[in-house]
PDB file of N, CA, C and O in Angstrom:
ATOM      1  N   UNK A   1       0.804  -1.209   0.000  1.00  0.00           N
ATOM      2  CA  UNK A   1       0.000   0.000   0.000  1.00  0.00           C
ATOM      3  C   UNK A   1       0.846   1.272   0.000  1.00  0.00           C
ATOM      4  O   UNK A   1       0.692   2.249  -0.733  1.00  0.00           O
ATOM      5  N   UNK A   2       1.965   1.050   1.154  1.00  0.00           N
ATOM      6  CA  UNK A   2       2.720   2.302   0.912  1.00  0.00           C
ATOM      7  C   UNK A   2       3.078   2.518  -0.684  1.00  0.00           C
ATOM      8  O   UNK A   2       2.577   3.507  -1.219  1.00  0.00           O
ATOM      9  N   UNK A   3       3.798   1.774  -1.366  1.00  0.00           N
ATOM     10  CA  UNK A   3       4.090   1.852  -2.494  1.00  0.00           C
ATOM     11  C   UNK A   3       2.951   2.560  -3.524  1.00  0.00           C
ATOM     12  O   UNK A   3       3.063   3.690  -4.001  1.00  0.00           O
ATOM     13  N   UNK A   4       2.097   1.852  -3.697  1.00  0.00           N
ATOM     14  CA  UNK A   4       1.087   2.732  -4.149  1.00  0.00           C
ATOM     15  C   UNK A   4       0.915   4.571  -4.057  1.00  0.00           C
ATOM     16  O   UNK A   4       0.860   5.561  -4.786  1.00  0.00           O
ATOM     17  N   UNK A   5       0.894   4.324  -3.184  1.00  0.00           N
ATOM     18  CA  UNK A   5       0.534   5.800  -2.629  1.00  0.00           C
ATOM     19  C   UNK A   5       1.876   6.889  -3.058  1.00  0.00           C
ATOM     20  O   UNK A   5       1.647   8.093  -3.170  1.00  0.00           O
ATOM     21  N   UNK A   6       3.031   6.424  -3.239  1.00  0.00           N
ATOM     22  CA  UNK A   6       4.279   7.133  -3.131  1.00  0.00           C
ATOM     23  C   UNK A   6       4.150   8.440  -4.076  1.00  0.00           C
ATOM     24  O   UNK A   6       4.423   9.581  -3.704  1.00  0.00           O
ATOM     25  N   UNK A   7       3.692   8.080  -5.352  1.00  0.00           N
ATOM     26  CA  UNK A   7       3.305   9.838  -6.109  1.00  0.00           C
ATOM     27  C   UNK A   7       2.506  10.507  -5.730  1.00  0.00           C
ATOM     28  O   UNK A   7       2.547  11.718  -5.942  1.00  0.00           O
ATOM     29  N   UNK A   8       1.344   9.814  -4.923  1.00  0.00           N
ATOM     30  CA  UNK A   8       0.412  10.887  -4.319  1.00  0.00           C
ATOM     31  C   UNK A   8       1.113  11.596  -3.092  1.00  0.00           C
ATOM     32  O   UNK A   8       0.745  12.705  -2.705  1.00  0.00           O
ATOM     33  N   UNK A   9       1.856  11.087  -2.668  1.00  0.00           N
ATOM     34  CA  UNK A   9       2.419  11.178  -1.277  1.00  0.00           C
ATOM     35  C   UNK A   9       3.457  12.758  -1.849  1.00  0.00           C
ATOM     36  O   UNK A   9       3.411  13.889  -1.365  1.00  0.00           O
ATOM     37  N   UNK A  10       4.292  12.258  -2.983  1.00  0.00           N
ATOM     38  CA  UNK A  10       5.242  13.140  -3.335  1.00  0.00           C
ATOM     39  C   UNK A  10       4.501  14.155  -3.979  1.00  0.00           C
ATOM     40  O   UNK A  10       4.913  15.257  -3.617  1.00  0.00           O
ATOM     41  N   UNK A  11       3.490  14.231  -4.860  1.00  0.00           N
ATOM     42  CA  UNK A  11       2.582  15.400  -5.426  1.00  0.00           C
ATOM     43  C   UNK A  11       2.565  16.083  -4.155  1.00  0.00           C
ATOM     44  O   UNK A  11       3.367  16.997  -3.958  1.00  0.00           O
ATOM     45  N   UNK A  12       1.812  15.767  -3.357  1.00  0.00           N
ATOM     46  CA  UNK A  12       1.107  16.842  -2.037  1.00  0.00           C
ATOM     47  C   UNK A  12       2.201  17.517  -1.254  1.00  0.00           C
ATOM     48  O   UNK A  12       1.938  18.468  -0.519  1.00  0.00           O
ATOM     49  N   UNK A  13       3.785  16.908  -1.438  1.00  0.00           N
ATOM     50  CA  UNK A  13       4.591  17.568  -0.552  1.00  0.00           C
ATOM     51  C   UNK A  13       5.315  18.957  -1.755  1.00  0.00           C
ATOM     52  O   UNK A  13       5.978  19.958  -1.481  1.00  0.00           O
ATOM     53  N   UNK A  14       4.880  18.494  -2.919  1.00  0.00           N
ATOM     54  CA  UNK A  14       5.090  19.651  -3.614  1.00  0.00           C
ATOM     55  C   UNK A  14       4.101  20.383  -3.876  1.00  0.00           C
ATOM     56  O   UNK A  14       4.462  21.298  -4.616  1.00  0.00           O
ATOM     57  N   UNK A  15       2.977  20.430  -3.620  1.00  0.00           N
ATOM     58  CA  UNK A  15       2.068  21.236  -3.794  1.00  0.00           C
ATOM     59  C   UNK A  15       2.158  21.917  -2.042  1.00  0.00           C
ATOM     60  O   UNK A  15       1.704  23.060  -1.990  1.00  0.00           O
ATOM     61  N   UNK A  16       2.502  21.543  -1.120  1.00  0.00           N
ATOM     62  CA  UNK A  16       2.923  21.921   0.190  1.00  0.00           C
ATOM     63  C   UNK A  16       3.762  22.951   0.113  1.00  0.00           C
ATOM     64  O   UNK A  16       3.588  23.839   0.947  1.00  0.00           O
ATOM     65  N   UNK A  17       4.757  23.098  -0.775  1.00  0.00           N
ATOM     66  CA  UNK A  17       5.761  23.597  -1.021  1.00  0.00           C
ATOM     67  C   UNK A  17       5.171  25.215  -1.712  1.00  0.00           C
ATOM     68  O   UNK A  17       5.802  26.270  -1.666  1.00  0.00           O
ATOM     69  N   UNK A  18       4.415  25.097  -2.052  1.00  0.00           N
ATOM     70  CA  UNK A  18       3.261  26.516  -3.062  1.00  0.00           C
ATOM     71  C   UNK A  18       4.603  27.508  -3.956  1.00  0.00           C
ATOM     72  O   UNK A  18       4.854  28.711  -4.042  1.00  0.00           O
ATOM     73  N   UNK A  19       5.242  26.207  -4.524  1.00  0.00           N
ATOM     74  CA  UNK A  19       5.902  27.113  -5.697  1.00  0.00           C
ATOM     75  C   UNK A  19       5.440  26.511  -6.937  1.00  0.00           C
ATOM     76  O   UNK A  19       5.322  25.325  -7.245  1.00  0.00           O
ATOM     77  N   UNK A  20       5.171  27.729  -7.672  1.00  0.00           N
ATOM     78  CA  UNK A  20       4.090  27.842  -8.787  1.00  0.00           C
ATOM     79  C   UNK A  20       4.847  26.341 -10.138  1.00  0.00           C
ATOM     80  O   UNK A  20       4.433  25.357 -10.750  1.00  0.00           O
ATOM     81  N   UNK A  21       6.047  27.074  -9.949  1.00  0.00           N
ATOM     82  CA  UNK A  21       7.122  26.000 -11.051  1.00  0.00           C
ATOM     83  C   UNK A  21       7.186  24.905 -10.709  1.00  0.00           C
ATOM     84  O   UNK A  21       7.341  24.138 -11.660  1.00  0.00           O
ATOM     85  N   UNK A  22       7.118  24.230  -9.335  1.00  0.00           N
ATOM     86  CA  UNK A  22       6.756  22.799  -9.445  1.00  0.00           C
ATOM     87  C   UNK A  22       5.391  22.028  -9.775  1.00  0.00           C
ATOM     88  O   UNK A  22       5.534  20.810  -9.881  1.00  0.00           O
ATOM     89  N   UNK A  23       3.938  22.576  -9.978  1.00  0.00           N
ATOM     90  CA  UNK A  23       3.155  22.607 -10.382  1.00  0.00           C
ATOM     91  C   UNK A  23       3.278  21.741 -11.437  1.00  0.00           C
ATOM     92  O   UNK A  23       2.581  20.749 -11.219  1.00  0.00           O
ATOM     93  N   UNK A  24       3.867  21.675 -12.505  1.00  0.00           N
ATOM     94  CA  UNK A  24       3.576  20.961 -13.679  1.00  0.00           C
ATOM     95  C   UNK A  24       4.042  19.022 -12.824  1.00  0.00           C
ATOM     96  O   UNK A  24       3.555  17.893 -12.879  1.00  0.00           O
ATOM     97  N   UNK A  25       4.885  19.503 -12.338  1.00  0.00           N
ATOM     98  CA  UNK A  25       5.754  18.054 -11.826  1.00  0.00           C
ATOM     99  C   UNK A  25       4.495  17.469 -11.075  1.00  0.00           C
ATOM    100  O   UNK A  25       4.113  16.332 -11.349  1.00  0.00           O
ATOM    101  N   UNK A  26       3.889  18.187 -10.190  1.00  0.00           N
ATOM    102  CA  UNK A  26       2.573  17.883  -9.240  1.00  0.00           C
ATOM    103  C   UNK A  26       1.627  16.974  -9.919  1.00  0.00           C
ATOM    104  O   UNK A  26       1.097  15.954  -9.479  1.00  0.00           O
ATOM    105  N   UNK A  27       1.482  17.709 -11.432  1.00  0.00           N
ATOM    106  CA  UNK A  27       0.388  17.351 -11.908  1.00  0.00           C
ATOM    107  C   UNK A  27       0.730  15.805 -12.870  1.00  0.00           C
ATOM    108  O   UNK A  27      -0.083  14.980 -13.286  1.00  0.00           O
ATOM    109  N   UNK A  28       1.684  15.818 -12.955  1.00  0.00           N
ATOM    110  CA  UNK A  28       2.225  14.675 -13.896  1.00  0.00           C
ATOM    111  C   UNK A  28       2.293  13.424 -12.618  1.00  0.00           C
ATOM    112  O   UNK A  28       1.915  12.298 -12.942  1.00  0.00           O
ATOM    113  N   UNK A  29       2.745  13.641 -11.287  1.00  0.00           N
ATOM    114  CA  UNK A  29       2.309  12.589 -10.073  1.00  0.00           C
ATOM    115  C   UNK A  29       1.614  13.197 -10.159  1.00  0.00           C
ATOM    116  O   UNK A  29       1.946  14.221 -10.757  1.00  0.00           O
ATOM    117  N   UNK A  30       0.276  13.140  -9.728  1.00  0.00           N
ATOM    118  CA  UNK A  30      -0.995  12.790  -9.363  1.00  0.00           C
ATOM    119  C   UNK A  30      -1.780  12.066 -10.711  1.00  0.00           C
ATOM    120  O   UNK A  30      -2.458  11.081 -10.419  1.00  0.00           O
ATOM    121  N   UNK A  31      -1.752  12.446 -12.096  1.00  0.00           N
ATOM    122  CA  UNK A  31      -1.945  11.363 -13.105  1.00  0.00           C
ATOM    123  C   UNK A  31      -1.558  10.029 -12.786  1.00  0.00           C
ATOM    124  O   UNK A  31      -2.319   9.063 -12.835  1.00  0.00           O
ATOM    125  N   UNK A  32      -0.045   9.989 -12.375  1.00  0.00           N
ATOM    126  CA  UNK A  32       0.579   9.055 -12.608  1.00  0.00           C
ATOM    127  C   UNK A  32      -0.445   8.333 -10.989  1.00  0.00           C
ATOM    128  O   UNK A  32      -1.437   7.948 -11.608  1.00  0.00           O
ATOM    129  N   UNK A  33      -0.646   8.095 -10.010  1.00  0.00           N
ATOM    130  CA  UNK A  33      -1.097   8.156  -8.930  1.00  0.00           C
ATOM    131  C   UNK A  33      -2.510   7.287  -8.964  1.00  0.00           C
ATOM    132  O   UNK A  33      -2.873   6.357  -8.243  1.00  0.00           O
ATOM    133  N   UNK A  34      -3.111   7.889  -9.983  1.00  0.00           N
ATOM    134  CA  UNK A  34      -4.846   7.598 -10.334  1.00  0.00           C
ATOM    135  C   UNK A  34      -4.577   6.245 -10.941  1.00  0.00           C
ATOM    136  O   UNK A  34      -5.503   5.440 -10.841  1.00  0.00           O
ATOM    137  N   UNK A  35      -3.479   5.845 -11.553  1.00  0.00           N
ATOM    138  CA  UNK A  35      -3.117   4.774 -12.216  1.00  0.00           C
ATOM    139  C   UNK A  35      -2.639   3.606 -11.254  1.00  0.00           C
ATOM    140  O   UNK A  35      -2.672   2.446 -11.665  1.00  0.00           O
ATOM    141  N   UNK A  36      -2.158   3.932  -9.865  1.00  0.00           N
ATOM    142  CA  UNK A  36      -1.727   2.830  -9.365  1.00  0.00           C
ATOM    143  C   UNK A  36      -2.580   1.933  -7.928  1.00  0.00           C
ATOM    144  O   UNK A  36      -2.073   1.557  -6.872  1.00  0.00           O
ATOM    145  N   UNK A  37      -3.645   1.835  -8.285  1.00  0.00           N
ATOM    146  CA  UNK A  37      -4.592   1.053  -7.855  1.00  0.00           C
ATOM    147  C   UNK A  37      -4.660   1.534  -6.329  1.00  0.00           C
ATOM    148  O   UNK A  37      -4.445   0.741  -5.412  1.00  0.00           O
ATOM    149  N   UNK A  38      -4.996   2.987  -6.096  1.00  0.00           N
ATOM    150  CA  UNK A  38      -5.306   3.661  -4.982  1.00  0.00           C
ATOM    151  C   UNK A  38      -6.755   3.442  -4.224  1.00  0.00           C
ATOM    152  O   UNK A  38      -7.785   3.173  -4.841  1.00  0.00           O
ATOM    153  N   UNK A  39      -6.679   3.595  -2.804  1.00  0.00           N
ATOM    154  CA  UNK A  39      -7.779   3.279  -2.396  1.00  0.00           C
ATOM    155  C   UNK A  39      -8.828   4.316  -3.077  1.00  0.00           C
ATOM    156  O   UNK A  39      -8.616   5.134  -3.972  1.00  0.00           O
ATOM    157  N   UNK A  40     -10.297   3.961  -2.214  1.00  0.00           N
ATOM    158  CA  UNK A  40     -11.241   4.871  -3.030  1.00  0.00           C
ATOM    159  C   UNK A  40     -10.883   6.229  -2.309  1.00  0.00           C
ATOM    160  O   UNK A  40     -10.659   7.147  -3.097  1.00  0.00           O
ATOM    161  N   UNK A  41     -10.789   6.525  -1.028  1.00  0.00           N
ATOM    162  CA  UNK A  41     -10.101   7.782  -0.278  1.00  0.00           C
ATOM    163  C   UNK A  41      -8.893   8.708  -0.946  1.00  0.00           C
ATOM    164  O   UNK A  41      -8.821   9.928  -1.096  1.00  0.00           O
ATOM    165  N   UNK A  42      -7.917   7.571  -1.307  1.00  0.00           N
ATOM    166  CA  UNK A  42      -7.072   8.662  -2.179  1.00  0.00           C
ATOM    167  C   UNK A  42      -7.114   8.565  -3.437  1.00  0.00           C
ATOM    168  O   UNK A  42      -6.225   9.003  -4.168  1.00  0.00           O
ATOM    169  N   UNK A  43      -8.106   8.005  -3.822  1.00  0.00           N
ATOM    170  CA  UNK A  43      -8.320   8.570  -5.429  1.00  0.00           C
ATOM    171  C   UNK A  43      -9.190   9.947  -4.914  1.00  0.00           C
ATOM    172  O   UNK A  43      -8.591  10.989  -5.182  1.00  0.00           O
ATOM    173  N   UNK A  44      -9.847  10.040  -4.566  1.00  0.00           N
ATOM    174  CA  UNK A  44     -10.578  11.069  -4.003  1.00  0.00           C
ATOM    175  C   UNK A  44     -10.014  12.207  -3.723  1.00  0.00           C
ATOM    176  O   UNK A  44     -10.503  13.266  -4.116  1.00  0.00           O
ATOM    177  N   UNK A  45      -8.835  12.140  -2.958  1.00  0.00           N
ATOM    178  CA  UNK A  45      -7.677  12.942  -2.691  1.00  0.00           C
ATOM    179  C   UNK A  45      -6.649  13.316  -3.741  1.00  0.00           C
ATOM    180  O   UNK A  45      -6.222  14.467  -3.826  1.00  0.00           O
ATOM    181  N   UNK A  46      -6.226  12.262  -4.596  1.00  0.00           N
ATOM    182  CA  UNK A  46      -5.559  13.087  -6.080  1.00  0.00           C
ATOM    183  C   UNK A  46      -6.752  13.271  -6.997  1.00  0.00           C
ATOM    184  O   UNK A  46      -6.534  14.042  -7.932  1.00  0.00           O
ATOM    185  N   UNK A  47      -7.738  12.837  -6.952  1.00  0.00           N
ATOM    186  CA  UNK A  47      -9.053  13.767  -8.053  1.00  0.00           C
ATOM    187  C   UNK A  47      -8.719  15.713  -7.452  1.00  0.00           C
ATOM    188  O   UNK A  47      -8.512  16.778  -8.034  1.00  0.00           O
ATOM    189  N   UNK A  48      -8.814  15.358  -6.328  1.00  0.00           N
ATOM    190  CA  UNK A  48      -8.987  16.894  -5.715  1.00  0.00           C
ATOM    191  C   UNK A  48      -7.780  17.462  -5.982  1.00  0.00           C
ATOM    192  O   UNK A  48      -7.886  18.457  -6.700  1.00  0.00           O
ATOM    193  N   UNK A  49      -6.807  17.216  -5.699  1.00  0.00           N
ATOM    194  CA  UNK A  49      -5.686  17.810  -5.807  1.00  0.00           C
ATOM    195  C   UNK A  49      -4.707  18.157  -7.253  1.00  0.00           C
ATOM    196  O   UNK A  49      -3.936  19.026  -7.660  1.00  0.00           O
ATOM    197  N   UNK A  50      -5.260  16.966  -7.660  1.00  0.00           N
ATOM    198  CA  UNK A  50      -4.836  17.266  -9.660  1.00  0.00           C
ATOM    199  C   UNK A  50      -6.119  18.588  -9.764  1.00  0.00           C
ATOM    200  O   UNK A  50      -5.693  19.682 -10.136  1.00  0.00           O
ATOM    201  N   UNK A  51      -7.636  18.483  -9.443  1.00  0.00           N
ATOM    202  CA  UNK A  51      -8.161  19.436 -10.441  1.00  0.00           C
ATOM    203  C   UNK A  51      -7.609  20.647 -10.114  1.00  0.00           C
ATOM    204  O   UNK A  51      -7.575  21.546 -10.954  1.00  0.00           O
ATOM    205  N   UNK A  52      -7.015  20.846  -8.614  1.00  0.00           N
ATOM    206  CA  UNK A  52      -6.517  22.386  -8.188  1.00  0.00           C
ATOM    207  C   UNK A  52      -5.498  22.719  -8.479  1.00  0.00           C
ATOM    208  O   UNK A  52      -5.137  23.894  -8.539  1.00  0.00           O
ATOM    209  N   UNK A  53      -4.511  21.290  -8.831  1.00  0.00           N
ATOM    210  CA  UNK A  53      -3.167  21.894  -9.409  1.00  0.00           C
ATOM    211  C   UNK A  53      -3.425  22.623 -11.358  1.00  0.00           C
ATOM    212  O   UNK A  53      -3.107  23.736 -11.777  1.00  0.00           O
ATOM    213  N   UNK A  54      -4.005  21.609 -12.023  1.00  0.00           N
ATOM    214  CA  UNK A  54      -4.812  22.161 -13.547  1.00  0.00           C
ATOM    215  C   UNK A  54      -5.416  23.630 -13.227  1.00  0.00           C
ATOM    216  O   UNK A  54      -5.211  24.541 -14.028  1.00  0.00           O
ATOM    217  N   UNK A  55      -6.147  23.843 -12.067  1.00  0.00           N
ATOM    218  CA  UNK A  55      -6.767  25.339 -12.258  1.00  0.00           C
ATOM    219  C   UNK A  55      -5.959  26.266 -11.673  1.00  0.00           C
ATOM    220  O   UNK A  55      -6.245  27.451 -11.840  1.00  0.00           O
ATOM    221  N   UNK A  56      -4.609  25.846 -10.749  1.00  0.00           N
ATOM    222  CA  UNK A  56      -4.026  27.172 -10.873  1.00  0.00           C
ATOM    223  C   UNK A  56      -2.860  26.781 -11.866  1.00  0.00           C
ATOM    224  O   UNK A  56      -1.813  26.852 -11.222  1.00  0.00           O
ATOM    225  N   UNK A  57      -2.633  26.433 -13.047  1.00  0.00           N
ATOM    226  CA  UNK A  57      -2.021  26.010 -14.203  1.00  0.00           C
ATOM    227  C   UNK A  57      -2.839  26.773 -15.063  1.00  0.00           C
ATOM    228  O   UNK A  57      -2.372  27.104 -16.153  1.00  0.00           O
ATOM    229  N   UNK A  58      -4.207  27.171 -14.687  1.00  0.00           N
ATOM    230  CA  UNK A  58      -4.975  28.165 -15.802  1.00  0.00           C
ATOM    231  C   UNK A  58      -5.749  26.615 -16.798  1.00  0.00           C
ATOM    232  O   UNK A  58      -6.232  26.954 -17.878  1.00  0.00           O
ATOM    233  N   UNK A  59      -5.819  25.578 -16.573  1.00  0.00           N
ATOM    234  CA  UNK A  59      -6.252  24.739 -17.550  1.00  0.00           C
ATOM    235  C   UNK A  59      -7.922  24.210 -16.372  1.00  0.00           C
ATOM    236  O   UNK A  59      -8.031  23.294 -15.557  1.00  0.00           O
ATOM    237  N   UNK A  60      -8.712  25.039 -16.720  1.00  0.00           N
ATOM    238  CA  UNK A  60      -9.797  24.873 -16.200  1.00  0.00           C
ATOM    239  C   UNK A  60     -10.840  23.848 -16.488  1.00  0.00           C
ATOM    240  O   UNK A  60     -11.607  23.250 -15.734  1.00  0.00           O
ATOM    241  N   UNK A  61     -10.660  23.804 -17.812  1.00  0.00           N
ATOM    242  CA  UNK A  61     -11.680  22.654 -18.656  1.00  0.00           C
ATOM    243  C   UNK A  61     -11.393  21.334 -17.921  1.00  0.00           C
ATOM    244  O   UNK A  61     -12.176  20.441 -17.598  1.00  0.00           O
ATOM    245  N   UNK A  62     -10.103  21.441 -17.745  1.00  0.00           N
ATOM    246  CA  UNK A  62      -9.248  19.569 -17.377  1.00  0.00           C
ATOM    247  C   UNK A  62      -9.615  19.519 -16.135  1.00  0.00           C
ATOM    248  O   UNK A  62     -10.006  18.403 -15.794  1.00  0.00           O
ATOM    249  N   UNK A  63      -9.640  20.761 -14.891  1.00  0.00           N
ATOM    250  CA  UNK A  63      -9.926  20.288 -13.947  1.00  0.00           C
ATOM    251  C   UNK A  63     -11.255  20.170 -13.683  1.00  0.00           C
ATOM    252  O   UNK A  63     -11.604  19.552 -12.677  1.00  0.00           O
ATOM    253  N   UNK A  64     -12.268  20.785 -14.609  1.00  0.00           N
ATOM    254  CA  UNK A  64     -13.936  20.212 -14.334  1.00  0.00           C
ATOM    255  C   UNK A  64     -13.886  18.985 -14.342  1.00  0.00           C
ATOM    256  O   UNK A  64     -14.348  18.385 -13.371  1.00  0.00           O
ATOM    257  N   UNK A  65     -13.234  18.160 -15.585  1.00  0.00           N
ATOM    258  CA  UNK A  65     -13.060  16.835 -15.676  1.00  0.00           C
ATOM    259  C   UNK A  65     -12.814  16.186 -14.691  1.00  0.00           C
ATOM    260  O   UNK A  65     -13.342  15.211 -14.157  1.00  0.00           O
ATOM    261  N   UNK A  66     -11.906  16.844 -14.468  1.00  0.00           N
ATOM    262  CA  UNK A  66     -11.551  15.941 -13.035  1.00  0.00           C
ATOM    263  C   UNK A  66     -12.592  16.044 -11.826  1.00  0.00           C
ATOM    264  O   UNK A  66     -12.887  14.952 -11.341  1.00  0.00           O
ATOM    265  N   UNK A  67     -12.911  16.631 -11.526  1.00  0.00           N
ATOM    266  CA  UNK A  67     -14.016  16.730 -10.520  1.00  0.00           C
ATOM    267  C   UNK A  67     -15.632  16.336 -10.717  1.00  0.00           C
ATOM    268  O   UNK A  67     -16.624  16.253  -9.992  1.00  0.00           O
ATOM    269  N   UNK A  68     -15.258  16.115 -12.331  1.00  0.00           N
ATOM    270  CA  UNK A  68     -16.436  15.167 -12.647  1.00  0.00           C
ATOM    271  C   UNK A  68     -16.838  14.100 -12.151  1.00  0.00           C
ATOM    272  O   UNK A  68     -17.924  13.678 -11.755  1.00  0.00           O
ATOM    273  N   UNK A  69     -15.237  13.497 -12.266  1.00  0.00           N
ATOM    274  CA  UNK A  69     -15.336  12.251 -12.369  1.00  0.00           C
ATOM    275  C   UNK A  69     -15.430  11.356 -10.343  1.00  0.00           C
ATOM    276  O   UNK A  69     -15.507  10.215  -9.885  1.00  0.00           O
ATOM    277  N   UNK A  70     -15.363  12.642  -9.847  1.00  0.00           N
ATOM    278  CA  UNK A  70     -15.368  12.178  -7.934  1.00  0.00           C
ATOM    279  C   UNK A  70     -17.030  11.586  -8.184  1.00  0.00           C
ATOM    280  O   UNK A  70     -17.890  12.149  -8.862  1.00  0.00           O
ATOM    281  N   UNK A  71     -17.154  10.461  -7.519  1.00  0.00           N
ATOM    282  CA  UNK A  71     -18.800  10.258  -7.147  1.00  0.00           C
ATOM    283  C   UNK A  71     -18.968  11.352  -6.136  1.00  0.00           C
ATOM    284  O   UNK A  71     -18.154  12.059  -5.541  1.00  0.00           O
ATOM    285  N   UNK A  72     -21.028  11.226  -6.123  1.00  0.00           N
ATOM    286  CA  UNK A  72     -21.413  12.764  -5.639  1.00  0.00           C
ATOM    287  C   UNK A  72     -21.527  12.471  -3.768  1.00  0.00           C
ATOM    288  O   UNK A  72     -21.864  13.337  -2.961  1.00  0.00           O
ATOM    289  N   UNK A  73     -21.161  11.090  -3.440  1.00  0.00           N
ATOM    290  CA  UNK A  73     -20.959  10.547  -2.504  1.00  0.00           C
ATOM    291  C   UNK A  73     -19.317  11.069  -1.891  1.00  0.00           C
ATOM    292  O   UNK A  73     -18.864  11.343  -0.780  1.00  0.00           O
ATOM    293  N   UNK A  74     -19.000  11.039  -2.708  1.00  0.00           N
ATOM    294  CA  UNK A  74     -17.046  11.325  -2.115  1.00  0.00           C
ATOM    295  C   UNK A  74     -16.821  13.163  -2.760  1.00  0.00           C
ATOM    296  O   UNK A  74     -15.776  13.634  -3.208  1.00  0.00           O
ATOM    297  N   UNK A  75     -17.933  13.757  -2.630  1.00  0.00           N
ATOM    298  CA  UNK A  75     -17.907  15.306  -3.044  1.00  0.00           C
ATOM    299  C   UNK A  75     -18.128  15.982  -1.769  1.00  0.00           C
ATOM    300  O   UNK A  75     -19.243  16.181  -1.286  1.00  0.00           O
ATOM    301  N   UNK A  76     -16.830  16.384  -1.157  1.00  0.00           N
ATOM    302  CA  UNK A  76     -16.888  17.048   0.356  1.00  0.00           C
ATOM    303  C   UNK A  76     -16.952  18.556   0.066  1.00  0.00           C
ATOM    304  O   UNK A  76     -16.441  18.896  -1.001  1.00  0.00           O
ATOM    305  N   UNK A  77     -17.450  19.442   0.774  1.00  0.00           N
ATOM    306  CA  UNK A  77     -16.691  20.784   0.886  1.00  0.00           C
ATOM    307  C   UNK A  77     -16.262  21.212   0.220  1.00  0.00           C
ATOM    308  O   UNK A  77     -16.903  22.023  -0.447  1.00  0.00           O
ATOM    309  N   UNK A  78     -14.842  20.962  -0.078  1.00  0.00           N
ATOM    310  CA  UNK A  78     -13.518  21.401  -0.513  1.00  0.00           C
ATOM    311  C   UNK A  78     -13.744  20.925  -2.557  1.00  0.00           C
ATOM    312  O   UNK A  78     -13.374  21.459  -3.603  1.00  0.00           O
ATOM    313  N   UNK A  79     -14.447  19.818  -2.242  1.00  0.00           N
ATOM    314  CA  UNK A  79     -14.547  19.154  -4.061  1.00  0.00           C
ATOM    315  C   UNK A  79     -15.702  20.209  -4.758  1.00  0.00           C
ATOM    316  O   UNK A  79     -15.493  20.827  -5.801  1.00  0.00           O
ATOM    317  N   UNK A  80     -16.801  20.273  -4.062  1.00  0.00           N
ATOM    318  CA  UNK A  80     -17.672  21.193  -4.672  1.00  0.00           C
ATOM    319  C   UNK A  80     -17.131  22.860  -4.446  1.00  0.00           C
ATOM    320  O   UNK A  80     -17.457  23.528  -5.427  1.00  0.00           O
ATOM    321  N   UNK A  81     -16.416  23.644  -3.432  1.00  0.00           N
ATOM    322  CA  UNK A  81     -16.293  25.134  -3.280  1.00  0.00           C
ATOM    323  C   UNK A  81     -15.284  24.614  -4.952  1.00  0.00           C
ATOM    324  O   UNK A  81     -15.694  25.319  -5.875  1.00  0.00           O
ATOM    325  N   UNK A  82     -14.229  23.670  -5.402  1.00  0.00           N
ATOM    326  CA  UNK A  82     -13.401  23.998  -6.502  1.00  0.00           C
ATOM    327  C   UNK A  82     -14.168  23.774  -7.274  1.00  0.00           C
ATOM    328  O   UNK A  82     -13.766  24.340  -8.291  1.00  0.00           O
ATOM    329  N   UNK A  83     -15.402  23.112  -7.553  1.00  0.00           N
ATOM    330  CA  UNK A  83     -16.329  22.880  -8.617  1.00  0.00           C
ATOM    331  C   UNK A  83     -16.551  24.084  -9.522  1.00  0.00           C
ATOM    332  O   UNK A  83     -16.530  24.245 -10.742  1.00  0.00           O
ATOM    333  N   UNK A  84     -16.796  24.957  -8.354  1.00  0.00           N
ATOM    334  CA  UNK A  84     -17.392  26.653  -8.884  1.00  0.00           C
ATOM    335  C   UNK A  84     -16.831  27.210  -9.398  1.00  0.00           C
ATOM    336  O   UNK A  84     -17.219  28.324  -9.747  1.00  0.00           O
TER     337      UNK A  84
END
């Protein structure tokens, strides 16, 4: 499980970091992340965190997508205020 998790793990400590230029790197782990058979919690958690890294990247369309795709069951707070 740890293994799994390791790009999501490393996305969030660079998005922790709130420098704009690692952003692209963020977003390439957390793709990569959705791919490695994550629980349903942290898919939930890189859905959220890829669509916010895409919208402050200015690529807005990609992150609706992404927040499409959360069931309306795993849509907290934080998934619907980025919806808007």
């Amino acid at each position: 499980p740890k293994r799994k998790r390791r790009f999501l793990v490393a996305a969030l400590e660079l998005i922790a970091r709130d420098d704009r230029a690692q952003l692209p790197d963020a977003d390439r782990m957390l793709a990569d992340a959705l791919t490695q058979g994550l629980s349903r919690r942290d898919v939930v958690t890189a859905r959220f965190h890829l669509a916010y890294v895409r919208a402050q990247l200015g690529r807005f369309a990609e992150a609706a997508a992404v927040l499409a795709d959360v069931p309306a069951g795993d849509r907290g707070r934080e998934v619907v205020y980025l919806d808007l």
